[in-house]
PDB file of C-alpha atoms in Angstrom:
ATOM      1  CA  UNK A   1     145.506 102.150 102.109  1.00 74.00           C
ATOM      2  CA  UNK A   2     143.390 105.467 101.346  1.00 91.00           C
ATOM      3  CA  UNK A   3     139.540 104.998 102.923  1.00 94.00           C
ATOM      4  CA  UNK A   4     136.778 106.961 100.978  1.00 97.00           C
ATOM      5  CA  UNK A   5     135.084 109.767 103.039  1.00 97.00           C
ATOM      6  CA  UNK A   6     131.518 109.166 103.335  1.00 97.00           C
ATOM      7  CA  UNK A   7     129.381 111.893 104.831  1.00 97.00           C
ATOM      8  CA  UNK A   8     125.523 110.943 104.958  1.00 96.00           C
ATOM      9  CA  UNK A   9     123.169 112.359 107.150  1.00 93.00           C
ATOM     10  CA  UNK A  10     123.053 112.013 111.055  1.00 90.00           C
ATOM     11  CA  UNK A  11     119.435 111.825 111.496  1.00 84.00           C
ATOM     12  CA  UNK A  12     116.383 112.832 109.526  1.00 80.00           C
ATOM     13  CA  UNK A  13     114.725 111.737 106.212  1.00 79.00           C
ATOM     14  CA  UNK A  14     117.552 110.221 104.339  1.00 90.00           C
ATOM     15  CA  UNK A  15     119.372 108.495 106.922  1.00 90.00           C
ATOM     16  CA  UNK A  16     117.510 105.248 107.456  1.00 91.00           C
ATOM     17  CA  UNK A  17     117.062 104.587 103.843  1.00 93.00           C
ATOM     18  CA  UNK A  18     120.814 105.315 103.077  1.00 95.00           C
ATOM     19  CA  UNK A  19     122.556 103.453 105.535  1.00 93.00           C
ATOM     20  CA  UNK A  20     120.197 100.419 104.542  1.00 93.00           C
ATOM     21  CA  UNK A  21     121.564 100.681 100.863  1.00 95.00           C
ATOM     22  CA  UNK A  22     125.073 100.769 102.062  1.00 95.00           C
ATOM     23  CA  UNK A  23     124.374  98.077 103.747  1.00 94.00           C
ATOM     24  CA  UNK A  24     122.687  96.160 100.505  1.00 94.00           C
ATOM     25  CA  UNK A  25     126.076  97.551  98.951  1.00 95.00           C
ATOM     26  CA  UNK A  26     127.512  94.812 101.456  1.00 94.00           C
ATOM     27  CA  UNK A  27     129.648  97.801 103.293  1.00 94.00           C
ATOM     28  CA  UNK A  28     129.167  96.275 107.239  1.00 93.00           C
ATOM     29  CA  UNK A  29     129.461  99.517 109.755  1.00 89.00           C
ATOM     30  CA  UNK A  30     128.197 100.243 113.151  1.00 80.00           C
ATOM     31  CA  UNK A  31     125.853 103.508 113.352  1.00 69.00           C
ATOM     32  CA  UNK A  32     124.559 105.268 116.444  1.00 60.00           C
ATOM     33  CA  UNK A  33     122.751 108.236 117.707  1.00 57.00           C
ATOM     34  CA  UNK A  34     125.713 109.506 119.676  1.00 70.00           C
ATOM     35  CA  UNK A  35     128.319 108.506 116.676  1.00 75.00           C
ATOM     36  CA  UNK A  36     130.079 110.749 114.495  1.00 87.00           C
ATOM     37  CA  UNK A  37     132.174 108.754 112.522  1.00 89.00           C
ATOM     38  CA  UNK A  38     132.602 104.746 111.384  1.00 91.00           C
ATOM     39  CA  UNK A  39     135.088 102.594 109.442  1.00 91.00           C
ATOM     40  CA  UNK A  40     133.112 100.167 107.009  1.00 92.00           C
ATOM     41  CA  UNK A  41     135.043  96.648 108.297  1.00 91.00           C
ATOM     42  CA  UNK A  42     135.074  95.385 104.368  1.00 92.00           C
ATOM     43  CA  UNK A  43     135.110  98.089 102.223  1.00 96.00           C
ATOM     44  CA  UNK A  44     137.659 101.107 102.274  1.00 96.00           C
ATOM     45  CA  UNK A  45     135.719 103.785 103.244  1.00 96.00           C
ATOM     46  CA  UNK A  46     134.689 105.966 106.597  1.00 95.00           C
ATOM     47  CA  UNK A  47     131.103 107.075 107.328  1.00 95.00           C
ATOM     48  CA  UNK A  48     131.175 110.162 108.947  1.00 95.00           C
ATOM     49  CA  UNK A  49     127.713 111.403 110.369  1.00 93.00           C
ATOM     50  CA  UNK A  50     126.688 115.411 109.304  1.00 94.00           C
ATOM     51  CA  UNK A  51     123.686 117.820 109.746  1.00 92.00           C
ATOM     52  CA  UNK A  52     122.405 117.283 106.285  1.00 91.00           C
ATOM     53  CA  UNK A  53     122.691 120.690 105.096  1.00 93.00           C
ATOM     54  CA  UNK A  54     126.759 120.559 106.467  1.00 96.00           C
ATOM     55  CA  UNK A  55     126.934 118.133 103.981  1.00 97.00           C
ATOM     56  CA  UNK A  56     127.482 119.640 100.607  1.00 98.00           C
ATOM     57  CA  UNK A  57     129.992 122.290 102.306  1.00 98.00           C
ATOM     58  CA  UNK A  58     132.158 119.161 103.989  1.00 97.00           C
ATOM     59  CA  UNK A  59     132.212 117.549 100.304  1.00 98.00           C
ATOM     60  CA  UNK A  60     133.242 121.093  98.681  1.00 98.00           C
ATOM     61  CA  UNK A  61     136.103 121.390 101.511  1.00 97.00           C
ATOM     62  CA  UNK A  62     137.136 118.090 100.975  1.00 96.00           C
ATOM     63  CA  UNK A  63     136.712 117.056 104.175  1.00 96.00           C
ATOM     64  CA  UNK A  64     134.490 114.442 103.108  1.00 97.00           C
ATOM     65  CA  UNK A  65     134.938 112.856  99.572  1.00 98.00           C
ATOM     66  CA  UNK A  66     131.588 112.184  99.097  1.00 98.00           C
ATOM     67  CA  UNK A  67     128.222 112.829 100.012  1.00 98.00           C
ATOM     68  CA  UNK A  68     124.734 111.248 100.086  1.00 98.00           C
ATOM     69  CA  UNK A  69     121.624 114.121 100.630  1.00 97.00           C
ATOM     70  CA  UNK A  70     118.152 115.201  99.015  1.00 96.00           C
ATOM     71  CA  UNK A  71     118.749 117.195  95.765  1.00 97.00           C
ATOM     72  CA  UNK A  72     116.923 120.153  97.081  1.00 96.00           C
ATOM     73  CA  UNK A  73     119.768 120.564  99.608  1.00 96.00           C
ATOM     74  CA  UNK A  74     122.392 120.512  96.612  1.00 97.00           C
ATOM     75  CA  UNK A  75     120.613 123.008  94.731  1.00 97.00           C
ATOM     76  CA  UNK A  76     119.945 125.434  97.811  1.00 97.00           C
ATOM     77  CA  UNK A  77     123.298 125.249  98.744  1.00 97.00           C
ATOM     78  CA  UNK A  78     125.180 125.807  95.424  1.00 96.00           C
ATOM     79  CA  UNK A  79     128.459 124.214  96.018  1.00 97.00           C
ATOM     80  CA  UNK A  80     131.098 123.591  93.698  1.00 97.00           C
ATOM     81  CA  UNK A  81     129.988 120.081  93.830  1.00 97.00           C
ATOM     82  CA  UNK A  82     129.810 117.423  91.207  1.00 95.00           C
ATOM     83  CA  UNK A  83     126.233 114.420  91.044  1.00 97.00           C
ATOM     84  CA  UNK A  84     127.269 111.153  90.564  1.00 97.00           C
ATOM     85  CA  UNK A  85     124.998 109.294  91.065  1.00 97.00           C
ATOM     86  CA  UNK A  86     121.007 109.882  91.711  1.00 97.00           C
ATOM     87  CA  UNK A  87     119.773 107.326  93.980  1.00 96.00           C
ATOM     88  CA  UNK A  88     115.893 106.640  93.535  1.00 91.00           C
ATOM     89  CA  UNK A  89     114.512 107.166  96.732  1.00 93.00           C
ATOM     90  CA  UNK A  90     113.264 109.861  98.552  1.00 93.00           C
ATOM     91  CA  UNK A  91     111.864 111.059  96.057  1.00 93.00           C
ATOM     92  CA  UNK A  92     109.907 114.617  97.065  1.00 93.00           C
ATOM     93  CA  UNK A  93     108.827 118.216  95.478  1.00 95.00           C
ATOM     94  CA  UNK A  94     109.684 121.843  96.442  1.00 96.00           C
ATOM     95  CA  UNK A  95     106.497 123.481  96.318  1.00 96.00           C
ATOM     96  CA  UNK A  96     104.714 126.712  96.637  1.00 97.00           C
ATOM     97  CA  UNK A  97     101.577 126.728  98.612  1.00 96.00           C
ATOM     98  CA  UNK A  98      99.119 129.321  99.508  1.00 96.00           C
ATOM     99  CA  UNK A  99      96.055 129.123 102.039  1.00 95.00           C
ATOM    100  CA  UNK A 100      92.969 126.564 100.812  1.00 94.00           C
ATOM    101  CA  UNK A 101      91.165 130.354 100.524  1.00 93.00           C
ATOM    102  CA  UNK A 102      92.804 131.955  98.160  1.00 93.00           C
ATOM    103  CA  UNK A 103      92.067 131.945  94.200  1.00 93.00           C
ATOM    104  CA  UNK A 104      95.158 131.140  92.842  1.00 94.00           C
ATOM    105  CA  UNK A 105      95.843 132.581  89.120  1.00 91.00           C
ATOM    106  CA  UNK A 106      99.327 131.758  88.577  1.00 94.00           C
ATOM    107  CA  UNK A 107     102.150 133.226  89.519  1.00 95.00           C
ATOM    108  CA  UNK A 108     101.392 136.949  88.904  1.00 95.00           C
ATOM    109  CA  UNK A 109      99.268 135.990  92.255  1.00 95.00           C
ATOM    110  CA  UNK A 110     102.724 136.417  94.111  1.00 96.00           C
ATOM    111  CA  UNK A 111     103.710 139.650  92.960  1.00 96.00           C
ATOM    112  CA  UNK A 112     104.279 141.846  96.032  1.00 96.00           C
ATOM    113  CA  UNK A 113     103.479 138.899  98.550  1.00 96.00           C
ATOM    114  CA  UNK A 114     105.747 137.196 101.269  1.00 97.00           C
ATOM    115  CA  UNK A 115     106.799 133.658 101.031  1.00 97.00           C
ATOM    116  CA  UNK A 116     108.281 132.294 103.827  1.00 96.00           C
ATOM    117  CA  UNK A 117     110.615 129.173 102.900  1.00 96.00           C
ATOM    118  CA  UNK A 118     113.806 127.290 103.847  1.00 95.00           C
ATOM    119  CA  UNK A 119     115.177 127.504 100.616  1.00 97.00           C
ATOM    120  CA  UNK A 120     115.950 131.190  99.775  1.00 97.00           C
ATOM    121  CA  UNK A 121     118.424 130.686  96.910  1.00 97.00           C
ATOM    122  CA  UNK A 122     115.739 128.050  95.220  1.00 98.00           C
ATOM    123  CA  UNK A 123     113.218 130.645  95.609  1.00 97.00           C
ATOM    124  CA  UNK A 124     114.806 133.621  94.369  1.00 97.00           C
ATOM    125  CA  UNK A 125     115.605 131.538  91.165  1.00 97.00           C
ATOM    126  CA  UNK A 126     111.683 130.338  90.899  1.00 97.00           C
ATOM    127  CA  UNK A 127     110.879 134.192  91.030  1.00 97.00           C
ATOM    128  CA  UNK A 128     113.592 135.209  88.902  1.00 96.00           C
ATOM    129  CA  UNK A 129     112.515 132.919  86.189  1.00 96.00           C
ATOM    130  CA  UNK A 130     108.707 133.851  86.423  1.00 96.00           C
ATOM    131  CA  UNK A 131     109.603 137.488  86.355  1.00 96.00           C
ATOM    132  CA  UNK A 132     107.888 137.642  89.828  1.00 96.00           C
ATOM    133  CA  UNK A 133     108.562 140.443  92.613  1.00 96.00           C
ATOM    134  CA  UNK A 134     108.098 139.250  95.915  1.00 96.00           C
ATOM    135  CA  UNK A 135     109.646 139.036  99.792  1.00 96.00           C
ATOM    136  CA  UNK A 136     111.215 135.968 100.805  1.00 96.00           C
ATOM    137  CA  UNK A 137     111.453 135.545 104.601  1.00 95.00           C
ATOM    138  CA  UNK A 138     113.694 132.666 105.764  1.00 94.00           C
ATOM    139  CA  UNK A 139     112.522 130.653 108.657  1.00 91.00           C
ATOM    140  CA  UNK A 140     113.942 127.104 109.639  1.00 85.00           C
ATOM    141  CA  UNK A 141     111.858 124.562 110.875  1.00 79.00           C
ATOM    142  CA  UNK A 142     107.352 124.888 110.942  1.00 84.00           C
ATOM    143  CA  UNK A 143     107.501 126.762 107.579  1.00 91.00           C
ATOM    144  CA  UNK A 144     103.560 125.417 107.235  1.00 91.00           C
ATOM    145  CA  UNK A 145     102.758 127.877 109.928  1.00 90.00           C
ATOM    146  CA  UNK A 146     103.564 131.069 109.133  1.00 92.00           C
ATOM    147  CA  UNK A 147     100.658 132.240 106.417  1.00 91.00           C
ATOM    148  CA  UNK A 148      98.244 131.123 109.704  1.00 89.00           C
ATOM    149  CA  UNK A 149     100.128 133.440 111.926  1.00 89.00           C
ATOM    150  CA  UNK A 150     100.335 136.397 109.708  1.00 90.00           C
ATOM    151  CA  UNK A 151     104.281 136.074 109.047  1.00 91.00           C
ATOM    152  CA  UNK A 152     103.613 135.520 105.151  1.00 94.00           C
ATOM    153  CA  UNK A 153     101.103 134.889 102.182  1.00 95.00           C
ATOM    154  CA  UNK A 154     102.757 131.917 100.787  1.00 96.00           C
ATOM    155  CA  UNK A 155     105.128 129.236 101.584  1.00 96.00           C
ATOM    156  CA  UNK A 156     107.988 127.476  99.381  1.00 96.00           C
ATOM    157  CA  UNK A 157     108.769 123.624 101.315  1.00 94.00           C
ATOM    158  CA  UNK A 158     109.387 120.125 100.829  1.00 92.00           C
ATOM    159  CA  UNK A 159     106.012 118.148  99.341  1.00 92.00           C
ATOM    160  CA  UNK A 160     105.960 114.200  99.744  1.00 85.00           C
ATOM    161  CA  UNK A 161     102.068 113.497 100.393  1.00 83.00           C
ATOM    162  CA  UNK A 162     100.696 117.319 100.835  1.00 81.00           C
ATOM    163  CA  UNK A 163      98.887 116.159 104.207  1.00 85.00           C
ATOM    164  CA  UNK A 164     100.958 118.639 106.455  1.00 85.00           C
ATOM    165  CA  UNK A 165      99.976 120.890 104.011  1.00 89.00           C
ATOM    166  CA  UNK A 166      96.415 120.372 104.213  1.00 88.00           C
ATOM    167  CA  UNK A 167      96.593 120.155 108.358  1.00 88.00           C
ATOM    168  CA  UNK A 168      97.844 123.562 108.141  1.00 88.00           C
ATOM    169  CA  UNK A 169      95.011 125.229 105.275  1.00 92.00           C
ATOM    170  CA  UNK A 170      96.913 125.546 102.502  1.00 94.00           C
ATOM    171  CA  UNK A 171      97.087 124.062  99.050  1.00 94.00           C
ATOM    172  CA  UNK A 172     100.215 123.163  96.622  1.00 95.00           C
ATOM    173  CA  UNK A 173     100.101 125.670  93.805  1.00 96.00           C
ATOM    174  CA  UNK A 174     103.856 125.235  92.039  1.00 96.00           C
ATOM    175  CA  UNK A 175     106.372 122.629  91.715  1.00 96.00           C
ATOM    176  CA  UNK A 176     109.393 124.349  92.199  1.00 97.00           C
ATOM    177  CA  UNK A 177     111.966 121.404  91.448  1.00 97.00           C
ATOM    178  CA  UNK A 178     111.518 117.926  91.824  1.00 96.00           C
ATOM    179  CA  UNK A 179     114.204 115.804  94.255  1.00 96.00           C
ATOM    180  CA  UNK A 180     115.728 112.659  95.357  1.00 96.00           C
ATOM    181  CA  UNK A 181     118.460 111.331  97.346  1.00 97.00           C
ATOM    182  CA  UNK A 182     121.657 111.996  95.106  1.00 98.00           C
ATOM    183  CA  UNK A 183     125.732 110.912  95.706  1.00 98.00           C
ATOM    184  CA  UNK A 184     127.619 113.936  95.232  1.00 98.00           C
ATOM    185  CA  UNK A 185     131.881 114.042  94.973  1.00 98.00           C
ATOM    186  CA  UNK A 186     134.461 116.364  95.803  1.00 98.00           C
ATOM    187  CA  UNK A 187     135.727 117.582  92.622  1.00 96.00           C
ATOM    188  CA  UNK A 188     139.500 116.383  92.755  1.00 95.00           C
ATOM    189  CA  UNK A 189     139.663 112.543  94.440  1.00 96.00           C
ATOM    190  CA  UNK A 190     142.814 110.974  94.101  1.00 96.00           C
ATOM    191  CA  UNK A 191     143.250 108.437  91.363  1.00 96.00           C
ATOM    192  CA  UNK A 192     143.039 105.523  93.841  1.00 96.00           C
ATOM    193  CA  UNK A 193     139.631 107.347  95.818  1.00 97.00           C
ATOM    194  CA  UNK A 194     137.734 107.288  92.359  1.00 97.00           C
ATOM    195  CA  UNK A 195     138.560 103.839  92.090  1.00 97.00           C
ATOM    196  CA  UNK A 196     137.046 103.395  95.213  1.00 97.00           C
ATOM    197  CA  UNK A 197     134.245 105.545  94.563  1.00 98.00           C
ATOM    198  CA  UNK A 198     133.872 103.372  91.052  1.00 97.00           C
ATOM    199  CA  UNK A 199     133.322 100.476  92.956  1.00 97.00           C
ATOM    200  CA  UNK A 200     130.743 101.783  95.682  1.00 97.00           C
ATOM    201  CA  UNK A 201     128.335 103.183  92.415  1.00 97.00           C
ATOM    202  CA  UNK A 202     128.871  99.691  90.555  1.00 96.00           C
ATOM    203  CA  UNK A 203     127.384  98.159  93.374  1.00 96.00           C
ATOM    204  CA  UNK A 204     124.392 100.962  93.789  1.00 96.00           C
ATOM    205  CA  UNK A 205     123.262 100.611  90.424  1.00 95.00           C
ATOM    206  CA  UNK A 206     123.524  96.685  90.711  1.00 94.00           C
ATOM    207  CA  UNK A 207     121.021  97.138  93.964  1.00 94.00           C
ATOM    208  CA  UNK A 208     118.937  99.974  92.258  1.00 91.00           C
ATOM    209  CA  UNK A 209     118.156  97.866  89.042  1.00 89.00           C
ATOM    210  CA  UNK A 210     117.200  95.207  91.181  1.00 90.00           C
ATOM    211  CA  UNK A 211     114.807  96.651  92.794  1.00 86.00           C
ATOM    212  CA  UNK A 212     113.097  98.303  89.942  1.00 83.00           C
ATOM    213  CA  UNK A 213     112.726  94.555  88.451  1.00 87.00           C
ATOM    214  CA  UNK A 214     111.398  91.307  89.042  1.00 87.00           C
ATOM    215  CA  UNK A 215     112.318  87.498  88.656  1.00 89.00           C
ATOM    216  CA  UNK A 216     109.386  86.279  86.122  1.00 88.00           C
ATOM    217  CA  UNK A 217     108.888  82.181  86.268  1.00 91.00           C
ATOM    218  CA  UNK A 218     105.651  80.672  84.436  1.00 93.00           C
ATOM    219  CA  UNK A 219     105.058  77.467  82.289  1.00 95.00           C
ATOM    220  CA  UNK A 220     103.733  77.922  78.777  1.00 94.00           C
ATOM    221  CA  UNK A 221     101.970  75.711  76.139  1.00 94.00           C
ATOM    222  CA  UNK A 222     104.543  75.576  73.565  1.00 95.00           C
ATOM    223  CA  UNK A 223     102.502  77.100  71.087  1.00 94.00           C
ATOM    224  CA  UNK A 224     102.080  80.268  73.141  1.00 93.00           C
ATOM    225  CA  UNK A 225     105.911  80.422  73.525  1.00 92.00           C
ATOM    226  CA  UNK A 226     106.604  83.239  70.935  1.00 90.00           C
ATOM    227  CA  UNK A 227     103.839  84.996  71.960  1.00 91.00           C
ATOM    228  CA  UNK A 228     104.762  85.355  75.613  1.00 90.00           C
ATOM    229  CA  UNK A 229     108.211  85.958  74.608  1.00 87.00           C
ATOM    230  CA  UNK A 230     107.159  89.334  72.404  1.00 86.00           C
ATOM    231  CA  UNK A 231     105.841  90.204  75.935  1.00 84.00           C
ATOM    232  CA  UNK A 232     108.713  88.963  77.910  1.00 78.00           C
ATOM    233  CA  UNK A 233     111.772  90.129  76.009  1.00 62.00           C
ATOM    234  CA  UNK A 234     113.819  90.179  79.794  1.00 60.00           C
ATOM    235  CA  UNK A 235     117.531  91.415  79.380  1.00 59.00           C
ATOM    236  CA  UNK A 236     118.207  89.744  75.910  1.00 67.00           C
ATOM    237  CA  UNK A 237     115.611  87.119  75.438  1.00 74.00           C
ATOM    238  CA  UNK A 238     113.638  84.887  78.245  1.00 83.00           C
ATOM    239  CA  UNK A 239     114.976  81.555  79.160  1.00 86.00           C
ATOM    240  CA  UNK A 240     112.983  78.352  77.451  1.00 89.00           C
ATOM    241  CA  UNK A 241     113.063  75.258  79.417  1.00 92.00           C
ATOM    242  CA  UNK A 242     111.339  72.256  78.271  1.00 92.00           C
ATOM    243  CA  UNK A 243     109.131  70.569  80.910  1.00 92.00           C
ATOM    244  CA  UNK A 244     108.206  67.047  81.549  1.00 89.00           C
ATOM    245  CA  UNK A 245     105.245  67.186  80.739  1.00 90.00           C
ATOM    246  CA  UNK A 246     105.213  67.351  77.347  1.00 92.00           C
ATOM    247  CA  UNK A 247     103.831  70.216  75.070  1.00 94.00           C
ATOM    248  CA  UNK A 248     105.062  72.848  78.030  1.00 95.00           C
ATOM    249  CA  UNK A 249     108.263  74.786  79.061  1.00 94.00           C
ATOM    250  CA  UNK A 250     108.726  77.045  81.451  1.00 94.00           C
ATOM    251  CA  UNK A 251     110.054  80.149  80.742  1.00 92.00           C
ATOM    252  CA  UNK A 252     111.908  82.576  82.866  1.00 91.00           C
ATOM    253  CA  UNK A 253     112.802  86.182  82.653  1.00 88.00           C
ATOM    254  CA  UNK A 254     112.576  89.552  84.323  1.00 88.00           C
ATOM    255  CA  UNK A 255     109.826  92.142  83.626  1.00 85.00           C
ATOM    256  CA  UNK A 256     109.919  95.859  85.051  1.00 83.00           C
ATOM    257  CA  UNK A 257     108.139  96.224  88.006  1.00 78.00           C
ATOM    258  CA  UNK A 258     106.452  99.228  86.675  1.00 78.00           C
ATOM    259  CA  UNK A 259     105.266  97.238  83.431  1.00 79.00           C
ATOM    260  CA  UNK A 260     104.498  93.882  86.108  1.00 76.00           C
ATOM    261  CA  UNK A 261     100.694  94.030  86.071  1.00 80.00           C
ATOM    262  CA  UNK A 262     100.236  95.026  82.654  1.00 80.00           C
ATOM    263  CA  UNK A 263     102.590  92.436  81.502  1.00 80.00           C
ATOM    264  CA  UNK A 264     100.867  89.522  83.879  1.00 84.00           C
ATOM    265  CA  UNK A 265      97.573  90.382  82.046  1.00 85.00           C
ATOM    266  CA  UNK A 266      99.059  89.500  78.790  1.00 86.00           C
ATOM    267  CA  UNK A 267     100.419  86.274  79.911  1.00 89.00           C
ATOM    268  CA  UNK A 268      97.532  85.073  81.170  1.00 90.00           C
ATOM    269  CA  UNK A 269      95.577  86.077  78.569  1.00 90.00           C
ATOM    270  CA  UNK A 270      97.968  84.004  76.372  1.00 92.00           C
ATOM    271  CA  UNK A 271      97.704  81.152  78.463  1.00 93.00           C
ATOM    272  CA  UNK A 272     100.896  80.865  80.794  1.00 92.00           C
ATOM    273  CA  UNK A 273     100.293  79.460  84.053  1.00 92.00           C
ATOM    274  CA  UNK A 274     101.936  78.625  87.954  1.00 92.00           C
ATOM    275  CA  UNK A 275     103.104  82.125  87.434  1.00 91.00           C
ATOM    276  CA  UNK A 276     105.932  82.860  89.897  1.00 90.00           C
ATOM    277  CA  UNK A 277     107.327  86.387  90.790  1.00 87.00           C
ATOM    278  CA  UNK A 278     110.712  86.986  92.989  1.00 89.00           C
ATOM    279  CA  UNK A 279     112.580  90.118  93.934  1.00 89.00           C
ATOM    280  CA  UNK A 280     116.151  90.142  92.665  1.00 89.00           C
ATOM    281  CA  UNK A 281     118.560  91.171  95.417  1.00 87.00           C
ATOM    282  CA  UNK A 282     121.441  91.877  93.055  1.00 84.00           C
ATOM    283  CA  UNK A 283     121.231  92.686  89.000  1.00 84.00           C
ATOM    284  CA  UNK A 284     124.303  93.114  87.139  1.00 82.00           C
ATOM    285  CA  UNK A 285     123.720  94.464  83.959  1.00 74.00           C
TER     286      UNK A 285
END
């Protein structure tokens, strides 16, 4: 029986977060420091554990049939590699930033300076686009560092909060591109490896959608019910169940946890009450 390839990251930012939604996936696999490669015991697939920025070269090769890394790295690295599937979590910027010091006018300001970065090729397009002339010296590794030690003027790196950036004197000037964790695919699996692969994304968006939503229970006064449903339309239409008491139901649904507070507002405001909220492990659409 053909296994999928899975190459996802050894160590660093992404790997905690993606072997923990393989897991929610329900693929059961042993990881390690020292291991380079595991079979998931119920699912057809092999982990095989990469240098992140190995990764999108393994997937092009074929050695691996898929991938999991940030999009930044798929961009820098231009492989002939195709997205799947973005993945909603670490979620970060590719910035330009220039010492706290500096008046910043926009990007004229980099005309004829040095930018030290990690991502040349990301760069070059950024100046490219801007019709901007400048150096790009690439460094791996302490890119925060160098306009401090006179090795450039600017810097192009990863942004999640912008502390490091403000330990080091410099402020974010330019978003570059924006980035997540993505699953990217070798662009020729076999017939029965996209089935496979088919099957893995079903069950990541079925995790993802859960955890973007919650389980809504309250009781309502039955003359409140329409009301509160306008507010709670859930997948198709909240559930209505009458209660003992009489004059009440309970309702249940699932509101968007980005809408939650605003929604639980309205409800109260229209009287619901013994308001209950539950995360949704699983969410089949």
């Amino acid at each position: 029986m053909e296994k999928l390839r899975i190459a996802i990251q050894k160590s660093g930012r992404l790997q905690e977060k993606t072997t923990a939604l393989l897991r929610e996936c329900g693929l059961a696999f042993t990881n390690g420091p020292n291991r380079l490669k595991a079979d998931a015991r119920n699912f057809p697939a092999e982990l095989l554990y990469l240098r992140d920025d190995d990764i999108p070269q393994y997937v092009e090769d074929g050695v691996a049939d898929i991938g999991i890394v940030g999009e930044n790295v798929f961009i820098e690295k231009n492989k002939d590699i195709k997205i799947k599937e973005k993945l909603d979590f670490a979620k970060c910027r590719l910035s330009i930033a220039v010492p706290k010091s500096v008046e910043y006018s926009g990007t004229e300001y980099l005309n004829g300076k040095k930018i030290a970065t990690s991502y040349p090729f990301i760069v070059n397009q950024f100046l490219e686009k801007n019709n901007v002339k400048a150096e790009i010296h690439e460094i791996s590794g302490s890119v925060e560092i160098a306009p401090g030690i006179g090795l450039a003027d600017a810097i192009c790196d990863i942004v999640s909060t912008g502390s490091t950036l403000l330990g080091n004197g410099l402020k974010e000037v330019e978003t570059v591109i924006l980035s997540e964790a993505i699953l990217v695919a070798h662009n020729d699996l076999s017939t029965a490896k996209q089935q496979i692969l088919d099957k893995l994304i079903f069950r990541i968006k079925a995790v993802n959608t859960a955890k973007n939503n919650k389980y809504l229970l309250l009781n309502s006064p039955n003359h409140a019910i329409e009301a509160i449903t306008n507010v709670l339309p859930g997948m198709r239409s909240p559930t209505v169940t009458p209660l003992k008491e009489e004059g009440w139901s309970s309702l249940h649904s699932v509101v968007n946890e980005d809408d939650f507070w605003d929604k639980i507002d309205q409800l109260k405001e229209l009287g619901a009450q013994g308001i209950l909220v539950i995360p949704i492990e699983k969410m089949i659409l």
